[in-house]
Coordinates of C-alpha atoms in Angstrom, one line a residue:
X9 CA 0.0 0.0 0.0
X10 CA 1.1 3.3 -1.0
X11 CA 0.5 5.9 1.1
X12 CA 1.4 9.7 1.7
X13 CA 0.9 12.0 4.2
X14 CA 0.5 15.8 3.3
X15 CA 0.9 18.9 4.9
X16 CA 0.1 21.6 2.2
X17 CA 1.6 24.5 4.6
X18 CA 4.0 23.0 6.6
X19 CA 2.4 23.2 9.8
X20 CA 3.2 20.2 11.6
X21 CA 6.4 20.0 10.2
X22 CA 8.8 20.1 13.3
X23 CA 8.0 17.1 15.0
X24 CA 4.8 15.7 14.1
X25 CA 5.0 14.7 10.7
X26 CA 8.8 13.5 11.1
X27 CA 7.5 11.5 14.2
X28 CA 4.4 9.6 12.6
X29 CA 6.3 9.0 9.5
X30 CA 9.0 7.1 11.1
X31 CA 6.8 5.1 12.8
X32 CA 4.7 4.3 10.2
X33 CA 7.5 3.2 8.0
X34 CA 8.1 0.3 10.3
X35 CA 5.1 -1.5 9.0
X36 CA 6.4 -3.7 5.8
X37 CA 3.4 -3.4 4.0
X38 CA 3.1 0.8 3.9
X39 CA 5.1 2.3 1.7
X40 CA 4.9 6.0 3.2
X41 CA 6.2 9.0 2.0
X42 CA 5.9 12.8 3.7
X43 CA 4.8 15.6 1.3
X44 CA 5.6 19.2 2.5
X45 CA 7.0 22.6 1.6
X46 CA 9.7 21.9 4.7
X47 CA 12.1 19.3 4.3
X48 CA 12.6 17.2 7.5
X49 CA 15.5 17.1 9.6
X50 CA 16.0 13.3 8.7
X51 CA 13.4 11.2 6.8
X52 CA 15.8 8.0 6.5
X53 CA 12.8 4.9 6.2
X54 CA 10.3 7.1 4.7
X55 CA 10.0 9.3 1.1
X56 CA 9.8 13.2 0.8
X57 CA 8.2 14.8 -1.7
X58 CA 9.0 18.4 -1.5
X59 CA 5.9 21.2 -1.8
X60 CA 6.1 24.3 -3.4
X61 CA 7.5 27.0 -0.5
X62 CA 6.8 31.1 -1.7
X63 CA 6.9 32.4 1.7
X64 CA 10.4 32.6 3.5
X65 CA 11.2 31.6 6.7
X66 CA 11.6 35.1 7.7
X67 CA 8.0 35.8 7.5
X68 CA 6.8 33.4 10.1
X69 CA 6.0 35.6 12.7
X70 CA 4.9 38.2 10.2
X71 CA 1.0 38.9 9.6
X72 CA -0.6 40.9 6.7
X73 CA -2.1 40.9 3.3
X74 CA 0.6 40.4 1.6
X75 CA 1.2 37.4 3.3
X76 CA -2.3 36.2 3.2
X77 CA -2.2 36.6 -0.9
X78 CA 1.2 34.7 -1.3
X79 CA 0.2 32.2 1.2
X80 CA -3.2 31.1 -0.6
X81 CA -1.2 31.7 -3.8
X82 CA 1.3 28.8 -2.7
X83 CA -1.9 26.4 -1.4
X84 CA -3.5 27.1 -5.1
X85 CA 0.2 25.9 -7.1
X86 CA 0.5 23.0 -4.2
X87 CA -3.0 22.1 -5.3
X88 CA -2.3 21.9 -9.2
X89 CA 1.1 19.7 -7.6
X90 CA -0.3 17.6 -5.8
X91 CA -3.0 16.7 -8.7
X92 CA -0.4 15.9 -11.5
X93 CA 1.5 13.9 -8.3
X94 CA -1.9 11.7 -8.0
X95 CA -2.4 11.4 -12.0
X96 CA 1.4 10.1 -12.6
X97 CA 2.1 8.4 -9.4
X98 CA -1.5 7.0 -8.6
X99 CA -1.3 6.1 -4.5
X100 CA -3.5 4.4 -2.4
X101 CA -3.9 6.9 0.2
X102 CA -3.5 10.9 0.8
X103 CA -3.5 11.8 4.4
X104 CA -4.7 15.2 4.6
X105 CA -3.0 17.1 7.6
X106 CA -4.7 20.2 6.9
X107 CA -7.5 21.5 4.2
X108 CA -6.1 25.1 4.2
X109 CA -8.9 27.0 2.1
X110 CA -11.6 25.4 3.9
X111 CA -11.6 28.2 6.3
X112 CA -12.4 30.9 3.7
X113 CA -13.4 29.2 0.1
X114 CA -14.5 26.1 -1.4
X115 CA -11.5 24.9 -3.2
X116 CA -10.2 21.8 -1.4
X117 CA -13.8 20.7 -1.9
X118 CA -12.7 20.8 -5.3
X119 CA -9.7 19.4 -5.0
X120 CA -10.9 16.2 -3.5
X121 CA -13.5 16.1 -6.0
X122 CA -10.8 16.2 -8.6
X123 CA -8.9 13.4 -7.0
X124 CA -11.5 11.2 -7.0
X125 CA -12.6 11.6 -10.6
X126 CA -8.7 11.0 -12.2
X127 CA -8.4 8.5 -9.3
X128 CA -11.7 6.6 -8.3
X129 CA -10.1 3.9 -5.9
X130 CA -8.1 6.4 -4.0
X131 CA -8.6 6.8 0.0
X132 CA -8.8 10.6 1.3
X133 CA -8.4 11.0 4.9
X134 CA -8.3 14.3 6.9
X135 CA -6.9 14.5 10.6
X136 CA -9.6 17.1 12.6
X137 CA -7.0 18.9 14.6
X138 CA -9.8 21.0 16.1
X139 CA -13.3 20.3 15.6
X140 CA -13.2 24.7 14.6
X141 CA -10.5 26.8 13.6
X142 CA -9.3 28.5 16.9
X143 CA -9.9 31.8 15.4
X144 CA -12.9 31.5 13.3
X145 CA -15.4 34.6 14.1
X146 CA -18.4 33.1 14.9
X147 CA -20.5 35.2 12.2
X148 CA -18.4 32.2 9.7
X149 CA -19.6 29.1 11.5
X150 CA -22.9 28.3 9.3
X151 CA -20.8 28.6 6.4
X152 CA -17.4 27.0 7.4
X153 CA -19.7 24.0 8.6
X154 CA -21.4 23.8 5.5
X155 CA -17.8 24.0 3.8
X156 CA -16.9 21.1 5.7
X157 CA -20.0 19.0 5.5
X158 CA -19.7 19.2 1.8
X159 CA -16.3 18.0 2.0
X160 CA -17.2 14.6 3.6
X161 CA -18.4 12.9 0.7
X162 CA -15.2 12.7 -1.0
X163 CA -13.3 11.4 2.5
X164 CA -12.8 7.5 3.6
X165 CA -12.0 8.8 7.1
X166 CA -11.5 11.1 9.3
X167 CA -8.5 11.1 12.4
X168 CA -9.1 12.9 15.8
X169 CA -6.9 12.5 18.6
X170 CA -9.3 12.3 21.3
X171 CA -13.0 10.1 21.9
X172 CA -13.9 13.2 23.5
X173 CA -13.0 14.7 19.8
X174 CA -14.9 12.4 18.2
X175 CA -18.5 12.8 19.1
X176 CA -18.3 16.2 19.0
X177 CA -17.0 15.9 14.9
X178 CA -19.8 13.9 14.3
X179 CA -22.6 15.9 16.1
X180 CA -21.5 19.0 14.7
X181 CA -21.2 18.2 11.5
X182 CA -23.3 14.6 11.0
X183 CA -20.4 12.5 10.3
X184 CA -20.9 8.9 10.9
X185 CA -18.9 7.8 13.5
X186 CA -17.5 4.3 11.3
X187 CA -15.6 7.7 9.6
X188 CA -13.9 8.6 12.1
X189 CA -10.7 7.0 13.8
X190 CA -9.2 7.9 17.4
X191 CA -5.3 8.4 17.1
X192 CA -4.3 10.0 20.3
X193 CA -2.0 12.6 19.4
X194 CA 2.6 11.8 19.9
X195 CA 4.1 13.5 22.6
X196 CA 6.3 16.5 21.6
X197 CA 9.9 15.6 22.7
X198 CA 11.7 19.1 23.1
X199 CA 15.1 19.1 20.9
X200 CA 18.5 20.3 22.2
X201 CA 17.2 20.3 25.2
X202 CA 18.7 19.8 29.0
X203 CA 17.2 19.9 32.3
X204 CA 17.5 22.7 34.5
X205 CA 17.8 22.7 38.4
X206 CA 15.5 25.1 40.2
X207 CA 17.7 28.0 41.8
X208 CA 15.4 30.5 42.9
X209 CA 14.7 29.7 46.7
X210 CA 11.3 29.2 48.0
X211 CA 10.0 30.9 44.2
X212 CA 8.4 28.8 42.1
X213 CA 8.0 29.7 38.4
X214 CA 4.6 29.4 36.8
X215 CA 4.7 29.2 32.7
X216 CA 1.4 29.5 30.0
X217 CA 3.5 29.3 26.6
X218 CA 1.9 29.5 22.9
X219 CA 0.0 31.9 21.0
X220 CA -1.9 33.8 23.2
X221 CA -5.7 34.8 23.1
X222 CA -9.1 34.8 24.8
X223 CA -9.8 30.9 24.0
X224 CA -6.5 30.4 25.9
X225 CA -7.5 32.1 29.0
X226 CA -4.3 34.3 29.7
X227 CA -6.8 36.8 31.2
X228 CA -8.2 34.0 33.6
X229 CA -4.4 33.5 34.9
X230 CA -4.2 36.8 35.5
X231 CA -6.9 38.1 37.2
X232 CA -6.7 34.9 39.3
X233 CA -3.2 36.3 40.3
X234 CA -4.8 39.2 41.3
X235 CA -6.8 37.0 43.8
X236 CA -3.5 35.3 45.5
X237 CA -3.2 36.2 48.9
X238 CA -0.2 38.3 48.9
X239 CA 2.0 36.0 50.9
X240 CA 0.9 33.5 48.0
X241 CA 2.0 35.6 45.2
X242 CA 5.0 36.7 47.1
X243 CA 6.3 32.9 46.3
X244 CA 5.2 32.9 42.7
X245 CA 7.0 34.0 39.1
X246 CA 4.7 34.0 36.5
X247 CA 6.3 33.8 32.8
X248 CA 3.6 34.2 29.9
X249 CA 5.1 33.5 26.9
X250 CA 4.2 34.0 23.5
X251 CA 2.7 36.2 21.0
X252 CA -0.3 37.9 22.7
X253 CA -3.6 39.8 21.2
X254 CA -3.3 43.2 21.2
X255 CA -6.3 44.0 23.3
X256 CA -5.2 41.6 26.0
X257 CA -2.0 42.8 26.4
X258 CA -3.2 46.2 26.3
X259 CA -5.6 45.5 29.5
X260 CA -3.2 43.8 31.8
X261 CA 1.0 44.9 31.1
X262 CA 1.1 48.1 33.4
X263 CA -0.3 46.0 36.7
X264 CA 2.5 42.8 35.1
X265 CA 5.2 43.9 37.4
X266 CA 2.9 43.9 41.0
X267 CA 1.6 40.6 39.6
X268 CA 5.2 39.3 39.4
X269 CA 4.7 38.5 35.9
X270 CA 7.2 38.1 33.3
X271 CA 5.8 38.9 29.9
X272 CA 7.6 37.9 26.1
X273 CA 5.0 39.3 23.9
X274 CA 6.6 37.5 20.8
X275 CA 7.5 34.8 18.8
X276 CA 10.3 33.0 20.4
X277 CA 12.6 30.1 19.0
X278 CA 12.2 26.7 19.8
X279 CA 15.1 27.0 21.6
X280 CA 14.2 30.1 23.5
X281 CA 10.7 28.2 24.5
X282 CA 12.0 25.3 25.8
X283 CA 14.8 26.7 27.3
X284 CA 11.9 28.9 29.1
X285 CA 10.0 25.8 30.2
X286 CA 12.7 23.9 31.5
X287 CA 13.6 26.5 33.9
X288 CA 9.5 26.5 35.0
X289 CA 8.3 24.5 37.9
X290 CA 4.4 24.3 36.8
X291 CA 3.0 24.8 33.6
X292 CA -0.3 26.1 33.1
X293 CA -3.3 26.1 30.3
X294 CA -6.7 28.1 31.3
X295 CA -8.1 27.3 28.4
X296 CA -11.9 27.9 27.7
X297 CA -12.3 25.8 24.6
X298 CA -9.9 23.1 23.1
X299 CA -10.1 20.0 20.8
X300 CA -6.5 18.8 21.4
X301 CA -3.8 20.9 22.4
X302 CA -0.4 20.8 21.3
X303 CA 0.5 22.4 24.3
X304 CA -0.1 19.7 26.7
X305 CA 1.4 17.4 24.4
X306 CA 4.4 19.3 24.5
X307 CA 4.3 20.1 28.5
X308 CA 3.8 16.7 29.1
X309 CA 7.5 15.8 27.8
X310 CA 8.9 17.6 30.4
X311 CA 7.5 15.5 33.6
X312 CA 7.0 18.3 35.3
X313 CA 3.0 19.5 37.1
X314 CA 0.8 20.5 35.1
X315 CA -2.8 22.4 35.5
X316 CA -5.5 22.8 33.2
X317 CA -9.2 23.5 33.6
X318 CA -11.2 21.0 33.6
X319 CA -12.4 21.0 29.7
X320 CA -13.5 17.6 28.6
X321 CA -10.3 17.4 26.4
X322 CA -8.1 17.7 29.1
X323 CA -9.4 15.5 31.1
X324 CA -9.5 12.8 29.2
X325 CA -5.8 13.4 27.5
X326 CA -4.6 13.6 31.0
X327 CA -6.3 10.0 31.6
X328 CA -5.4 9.2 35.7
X329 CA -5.5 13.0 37.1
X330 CA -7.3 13.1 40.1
X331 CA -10.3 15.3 40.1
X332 CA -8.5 17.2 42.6
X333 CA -6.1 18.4 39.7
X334 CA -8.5 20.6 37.1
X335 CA -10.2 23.9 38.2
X336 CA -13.2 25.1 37.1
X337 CA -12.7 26.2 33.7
X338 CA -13.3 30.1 33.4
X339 CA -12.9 30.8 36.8
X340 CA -10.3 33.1 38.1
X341 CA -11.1 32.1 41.5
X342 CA -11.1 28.2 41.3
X343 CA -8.2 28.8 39.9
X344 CA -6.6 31.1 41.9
X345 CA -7.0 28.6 45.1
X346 CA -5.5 25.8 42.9
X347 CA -2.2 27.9 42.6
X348 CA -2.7 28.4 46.2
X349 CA -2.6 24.7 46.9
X350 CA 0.3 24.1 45.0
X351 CA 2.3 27.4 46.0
X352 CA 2.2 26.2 49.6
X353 CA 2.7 22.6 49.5
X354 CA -1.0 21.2 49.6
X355 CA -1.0 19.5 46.0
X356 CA 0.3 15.9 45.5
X357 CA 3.1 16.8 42.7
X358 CA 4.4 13.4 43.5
X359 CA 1.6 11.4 42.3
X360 CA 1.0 14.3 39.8
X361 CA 4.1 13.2 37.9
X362 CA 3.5 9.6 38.7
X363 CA 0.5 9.6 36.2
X364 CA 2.3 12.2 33.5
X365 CA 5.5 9.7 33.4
X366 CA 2.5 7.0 32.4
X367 CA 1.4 8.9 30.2
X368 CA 4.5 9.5 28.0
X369 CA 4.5 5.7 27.6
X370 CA 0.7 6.0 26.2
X371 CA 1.4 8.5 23.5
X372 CA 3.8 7.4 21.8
X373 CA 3.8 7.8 18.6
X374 CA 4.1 4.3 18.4
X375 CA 0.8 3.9 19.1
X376 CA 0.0 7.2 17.3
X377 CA 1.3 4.9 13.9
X378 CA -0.8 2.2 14.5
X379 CA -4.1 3.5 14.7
X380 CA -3.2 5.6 11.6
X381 CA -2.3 2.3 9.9
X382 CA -5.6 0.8 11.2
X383 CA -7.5 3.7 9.4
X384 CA -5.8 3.0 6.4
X385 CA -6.9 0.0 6.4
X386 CA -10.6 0.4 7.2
X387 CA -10.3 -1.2 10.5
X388 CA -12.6 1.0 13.3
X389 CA -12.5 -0.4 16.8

């Protein structure tokens, strides 16, 4: 069987797509190649097909219309590639990382379409990273979910990386569930990486790292700072880093330093971000809304606490968490007495990291292959 995996913008290209594509190319059967605009650090055991790459590496942190243009300009001559790819080539299977257009137009509707006419016996599968864009305006939904339904005629399955995920794919957009396959998502294994001994005495360092905006509740860690009894906050560092929407940032940076809060409004380097997570003691994701998150994937990796809300996501990645563990999601105060526990001793860590070390030994990726494979196949537990 000839199968390849495709990531039309490169999004998962640091880890993810290396990762599943190694461990797919064990199976003798699969003949697996990557196709992407960003060639892999090493792909020895699996093909690359290089994509079509307009926009420089420069740019990533960049945001605009001129960007916007070149970027759907590069999807558009990936699209026209990837078609005279299926037509020469003819592969059993295209796995779909991402459908970029689907967010604004109708043309990887016609792109699957296509594929299916010049190749009838072809499989299409799509990994639903999120059941909804994280940013889509909610004046879109009705038509991005009509975008979508129309999409799921042309697709042999569908990969989601949670159960939790799952029934929410198919009630949203009445997609029978013999479509769609659970592959819990790899853990993120930080690169160049070495551990770091905590040297601040009696301070513990609190991190929320990623892209920063309402969904991911950067204003719910900070106004449950605000609600730390002073002798509380007095043992607490908070570093918030990443990128941050303007109006947010706006609201809360002059009242940062009383808070004790360390703020990198940017785009940091791999390096830089796991350097800054290392030196952390707890990490921290308030989220209101998630499918899966990357995040925790990532966090996960480094064995150290971790608190989330208590979003049906997260409790179901973090499989063997006490109750105890979550807070109330969108509450400054539930979470605010949750810091409170841990800043004074009252929170199990040991068992804490008991159940994360287990769970780095569940998501593997691995495991992560072989329920892609199984999909490939048509086999749905």
């Amino acid at each position: 069987m000839k199968a390849v995996i495709i990531d039309i913008t490169g999004r998962n290209a640091s880890q993810y797509n290396p990762s599943l594509c190694s461990s797919l190319s064990k199976y003798d059967n699969l003949d697996i190649s990557l196709m992407s605009p960003i060639i892999p650090p090493d792909h020895e055991g699996y093909g690359y097909i290089k994509l079509i790459k307009i926009i420089p590496d420069s740019w990533a942190s960049k945001e605009g219309k001129l960007k916007f243009l070149l970027r759907g300009l590069e999807v558009v001559l990936n699209y026209f590639y990837i078609f005279f790819y299926v037509l020469i080539h003819k592969p059993d299977v295209l796995h779909f990382q991402w459908l970029p257009l689907i967010e604004f137009a109708v043309g990887d509707v016609w792109l699957l379409k296509i594929l299916k006419v010049i190749s009838p016996n072809i499989r299409l599968f799509l990994t639903a990273h999120n059941v909804y864009p994280h940013n889509l305006d909610v004046r879109s939904i009705d038509k991005y979910k009509n975008r979508f339904k129309n999409i799921d005629k042309y697709l042999s399955g569908y990969l989601v990386h949670l159960n939790s995920t799952k029934e929410k794919l198919s009630s949203e957009y009445t997609i029978s569930k013999k479509k769609i396959y659970v592959s819990y998502h790899g853990i993120y294994v930080p690169e160049k990486y070495e551990a770091k001994i905590n040297t601040r005495k009696n301070i513990k360092q609190i991190i929320m790292y990623g892209t920063q905006n309402r969904y991911k509740g950067v204003d719910i860690l900070i106004e449950a700072l605000r609600l730390l009894p002073k002798e509380m906050l007095s043992k607490s560092r908070t570093l918030i880093v990443g990128k941050t929407d303007r109006d947010i940032y706006e609201d809360y940076i002059d009242i940062s330093d009383s808070l004790n809060i360390h703020w990198i409004n940017k785009f940091v380097s791999d390096e830089e971000l796991y350097k800054s997570i290392g030196e952390s003691d707890l990490i921290l994701l308030p989220y209101r809304r998630i499918s899966q998150s990357g995040v925790l994937l990532l966090a996960l990796s480094y064995r150290k606490p971790i608190l989330t809300s208590d979003l049906p996501s997260f409790r179901e990645t973090l499989i063997g968490y006490d109750d105890n563990w979550f807070f109330k999601s969108e509450s400054p105060q539930a979470l605010s007495e949750k810091l409170s526990e841990y800043l004074d001793g009252r929170l199990n860590v040991d068992d804490m990291i008991s159940v994360i070390n287990s769970l780095n030994l569940k998501y593997s990726w691995d495991n992560t292959a072989k329920s892609t494979y199984q999909a490939y196949i048509g086999y749905n537990i």
